GROMACS .gro file of C-alpha atoms in nm:
model
  147
    1MET     CA    1  -0.015  -0.032  -0.001
    2SER     CA    2   0.146   0.323  -0.071
    3ARG     CA    3   0.210   0.588   0.174
    4THR     CA    4  -0.062   0.827   0.022
    5ARG     CA    5  -0.345   0.581   0.090
    6TRP     CA    6  -0.181   0.464   0.408
    7THR     CA    7  -0.193   0.879   0.544
    8ILE     CA    8  -0.560   0.867   0.362
    9LEU     CA    9  -0.672   0.514   0.534
   10VAL     CA   10  -0.530   0.671   0.855
   11ALA     CA   11  -0.697   0.978   0.852
   12ILE     CA   12  -1.052   0.785   0.764
   13VAL     CA   13  -1.007   0.555   1.095
   14ALA     CA   14  -0.895   0.835   1.303
   15PHE     CA   15  -1.229   1.057   1.147
   16VAL     CA   16  -1.445   0.724   1.186
   17ALA     CA   17  -1.325   0.683   1.541
   18ALA     CA   18  -1.399   1.057   1.665
   19LEU     CA   19  -1.744   1.014   1.514
   20ALA     CA   20  -1.774   0.648   1.696
   21GLY     CA   21  -1.714   0.846   2.040
   22VAL     CA   22  -1.944   1.132   1.972
   23LEU     CA   23  -2.240   0.928   1.874
   24ALA     CA   24  -2.180   0.710   2.228
   25GLY     CA   25  -2.152   1.024   2.395
   26ARG     CA   26  -2.475   1.148   2.282
   27THR     CA   27  -2.662   0.827   2.306
   28ILE     CA   28  -2.554   0.789   2.670
   29GLY     CA   29  -2.552   1.171   2.770
   30GLY     CA   30  -2.633   1.372   2.492
   31SER     CA   31  -2.930   1.588   2.335
   32HIS     CA   32  -3.219   1.374   2.171
   33GLY     CA   33  -3.490   1.628   2.219
   34THR     CA   34  -3.574   1.529   2.608
   35GLY     CA   35  -3.457   1.831   2.759
   36HIS     CA   36  -3.272   1.666   2.998
   37GLY     CA   37  -3.006   1.482   2.768
   38GLY     CA   38  -2.999   1.095   2.598
   39GLU     CA   39  -3.191   0.807   2.647
   40LEU     CA   40  -3.057   0.732   3.009
   41HIS     CA   41  -3.136   1.069   3.114
   42ALA     CA   42  -3.518   1.050   2.940
   43LEU     CA   43  -3.564   0.694   3.128
   44LEU     CA   44  -3.466   0.883   3.468
   45HIS     CA   45  -3.681   1.212   3.404
   46ASP     CA   46  -3.973   1.012   3.241
   47HIS     CA   47  -4.017   0.708   3.333
   48VAL     CA   48  -3.890   0.647   3.704
   49GLN     CA   49  -4.052   0.808   4.021
   50LEU     CA   50  -3.743   1.016   4.151
   51THR     CA   51  -3.767   1.204   4.472
   52ASP     CA   52  -3.710   1.578   4.444
   53GLU     CA   53  -3.380   1.494   4.641
   54GLN     CA   54  -3.268   1.269   4.355
   55THR     CA   55  -3.389   1.499   4.048
   56ARG     CA   56  -3.186   1.790   4.230
   57ALA     CA   57  -2.866   1.547   4.228
   58LEU     CA   58  -2.940   1.433   3.858
   59ASP     CA   59  -2.959   1.828   3.761
   60ALA     CA   60  -2.633   1.858   3.932
   61LEU     CA   61  -2.494   1.604   3.749
   62GLU     CA   62  -2.614   1.650   3.404
   63GLU     CA   63  -2.474   1.980   3.450
   64ARG     CA   64  -2.128   1.858   3.519
   65TYR     CA   65  -2.132   1.643   3.271
   66ALA     CA   66  -2.238   1.886   3.015
   67THR     CA   67  -1.970   2.059   3.095
   68ARG     CA   68  -1.708   1.801   3.058
   69ARG     CA   69  -1.833   1.674   2.775
   70ALA     CA   70  -1.823   2.001   2.590
   71ALA     CA   71  -1.491   2.061   2.643
   72LEU     CA   72  -1.369   1.705   2.518
   73GLN     CA   73  -1.578   1.780   2.193
   74ALA     CA   74  -1.436   2.060   2.154
   75GLN     CA   75  -1.089   1.893   2.225
   76MET     CA   76  -1.168   1.638   1.975
   77ARG     CA   77  -1.249   1.877   1.693
   78ALA     CA   78  -0.912   2.030   1.762
   79ASP     CA   79  -0.694   1.713   1.747
   80ASN     CA   80  -0.908   1.650   1.425
   81ALA     CA   81  -0.790   1.967   1.287
   82ARG     CA   82  -0.438   1.892   1.371
   83LEU     CA   83  -0.456   1.565   1.253
   84ALA     CA   84  -0.563   1.732   0.936
   85GLN     CA   85  -0.264   1.981   0.917
   86ALA     CA   86  -0.017   1.704   0.967
   87ILE     CA   87  -0.142   1.499   0.678
   88ALA     CA   88  -0.128   1.802   0.480
   89ALA     CA   89   0.208   1.867   0.593
   90GLU     CA   90   0.373   1.547   0.625
   91GLN     CA   91   0.195   1.387   0.298
   92ASP     CA   92   0.248   1.069   0.474
   93ASP     CA   93   0.203   0.847   0.793
   94GLY     CA   94   0.482   1.052   0.967
   95PRO     CA   95   0.542   1.142   1.319
   96ARG     CA   96   0.326   1.443   1.316
   97VAL     CA   97   0.029   1.214   1.145
   98ALA     CA   98   0.103   0.953   1.442
   99ALA     CA   99   0.090   1.177   1.709
  100ALA     CA  100  -0.206   1.311   1.610
  101VAL     CA  101  -0.409   1.012   1.574
  102ASP     CA  102  -0.248   0.932   1.933
  103ALA     CA  103  -0.398   1.233   2.052
  104SER     CA  104  -0.712   1.219   1.941
  105HIS     CA  105  -0.718   0.857   2.065
  106ARG     CA  106  -0.641   0.975   2.406
  107THR     CA  107  -0.914   1.251   2.386
  108MET     CA  108  -1.217   1.027   2.288
  109GLY     CA  109  -1.075   0.767   2.559
  110THR     CA  110  -1.123   1.040   2.809
  111LEU     CA  111  -1.445   1.143   2.679
  112GLN     CA  112  -1.581   0.739   2.721
  113LYS     CA  113  -1.448   0.716   3.063
  114ALA     CA  114  -1.571   1.062   3.169
  115THR     CA  115  -1.937   0.912   3.007
  116LEU     CA  116  -1.886   0.567   3.226
  117ALA     CA  117  -1.822   0.797   3.522
  118HIS     CA  118  -2.134   1.015   3.464
  119VAL     CA  119  -2.349   0.679   3.407
  120PHE     CA  120  -2.223   0.514   3.721
  121ALA     CA  121  -2.296   0.848   3.898
  122MET     CA  122  -2.645   0.866   3.767
  123ARG     CA  123  -2.658   0.528   3.906
  124ARG     CA  124  -2.585   0.544   4.241
  125LEU     CA  125  -2.850   0.789   4.292
  126LEU     CA  126  -3.130   0.512   4.239
  127ARG     CA  127  -3.269   0.298   4.496
  128PRO     CA  128  -3.287  -0.091   4.387
  129GLU     CA  129  -3.590  -0.094   4.245
  130GLN     CA  130  -3.503   0.176   3.998
  131THR     CA  131  -3.195   0.001   3.852
  132PRO     CA  132  -3.336  -0.264   3.660
  133ALA     CA  133  -3.460  -0.046   3.375
  134PHE     CA  134  -3.193   0.189   3.378
  135ASP     CA  135  -2.958  -0.114   3.349
  136ARG     CA  136  -3.145  -0.206   3.028
  137ALA     CA  137  -3.111   0.106   2.876
  138VAL     CA  138  -2.734   0.147   2.948
  139THR     CA  139  -2.728  -0.209   2.770
  140ARG     CA  140  -2.978  -0.066   2.480
  141ALA     CA  141  -2.773   0.214   2.442
  142LEU     CA  142  -2.425   0.042   2.451
  143THR     CA  143  -2.555  -0.238   2.147
  144HIS     CA  144  -2.786  -0.039   1.965
  145PRO     CA  145  -2.670   0.283   1.767
  146ALA     CA  146  -2.919   0.574   1.797
  147GLN     CA  147  -3.145   0.620   1.503
   0.00000   0.00000   0.00000
């Protein structure tokens, strides 16, 4: 495979990986018109009888996570811009391209870890009888792509 084709392949893989990270974040905690975030937030707000205390705690979690997620998504966009610049400069899979891909992967991993920490924090707010529906929604969010 020529270096140019390899570089294009690396760029495509990085873009697809970034897109997958964003879609996972949106499925679990992103905005889908529910007013509260993704499927898990909709489940908690619309289908689980939350106490006032749980609702306040959930709202605080959502606010903190939204801020963190927005920062990481901005970082992913910056990482992708650096990758594009590296590809344009090197026209090959050289050290700048490799470093840009690695940086992008680190940011995606950080977003995934932050999303999971948020999911577990939401789950800790629930009473034992509330967790089965939440757990099913988590499984669904991770195994069925957003439509």
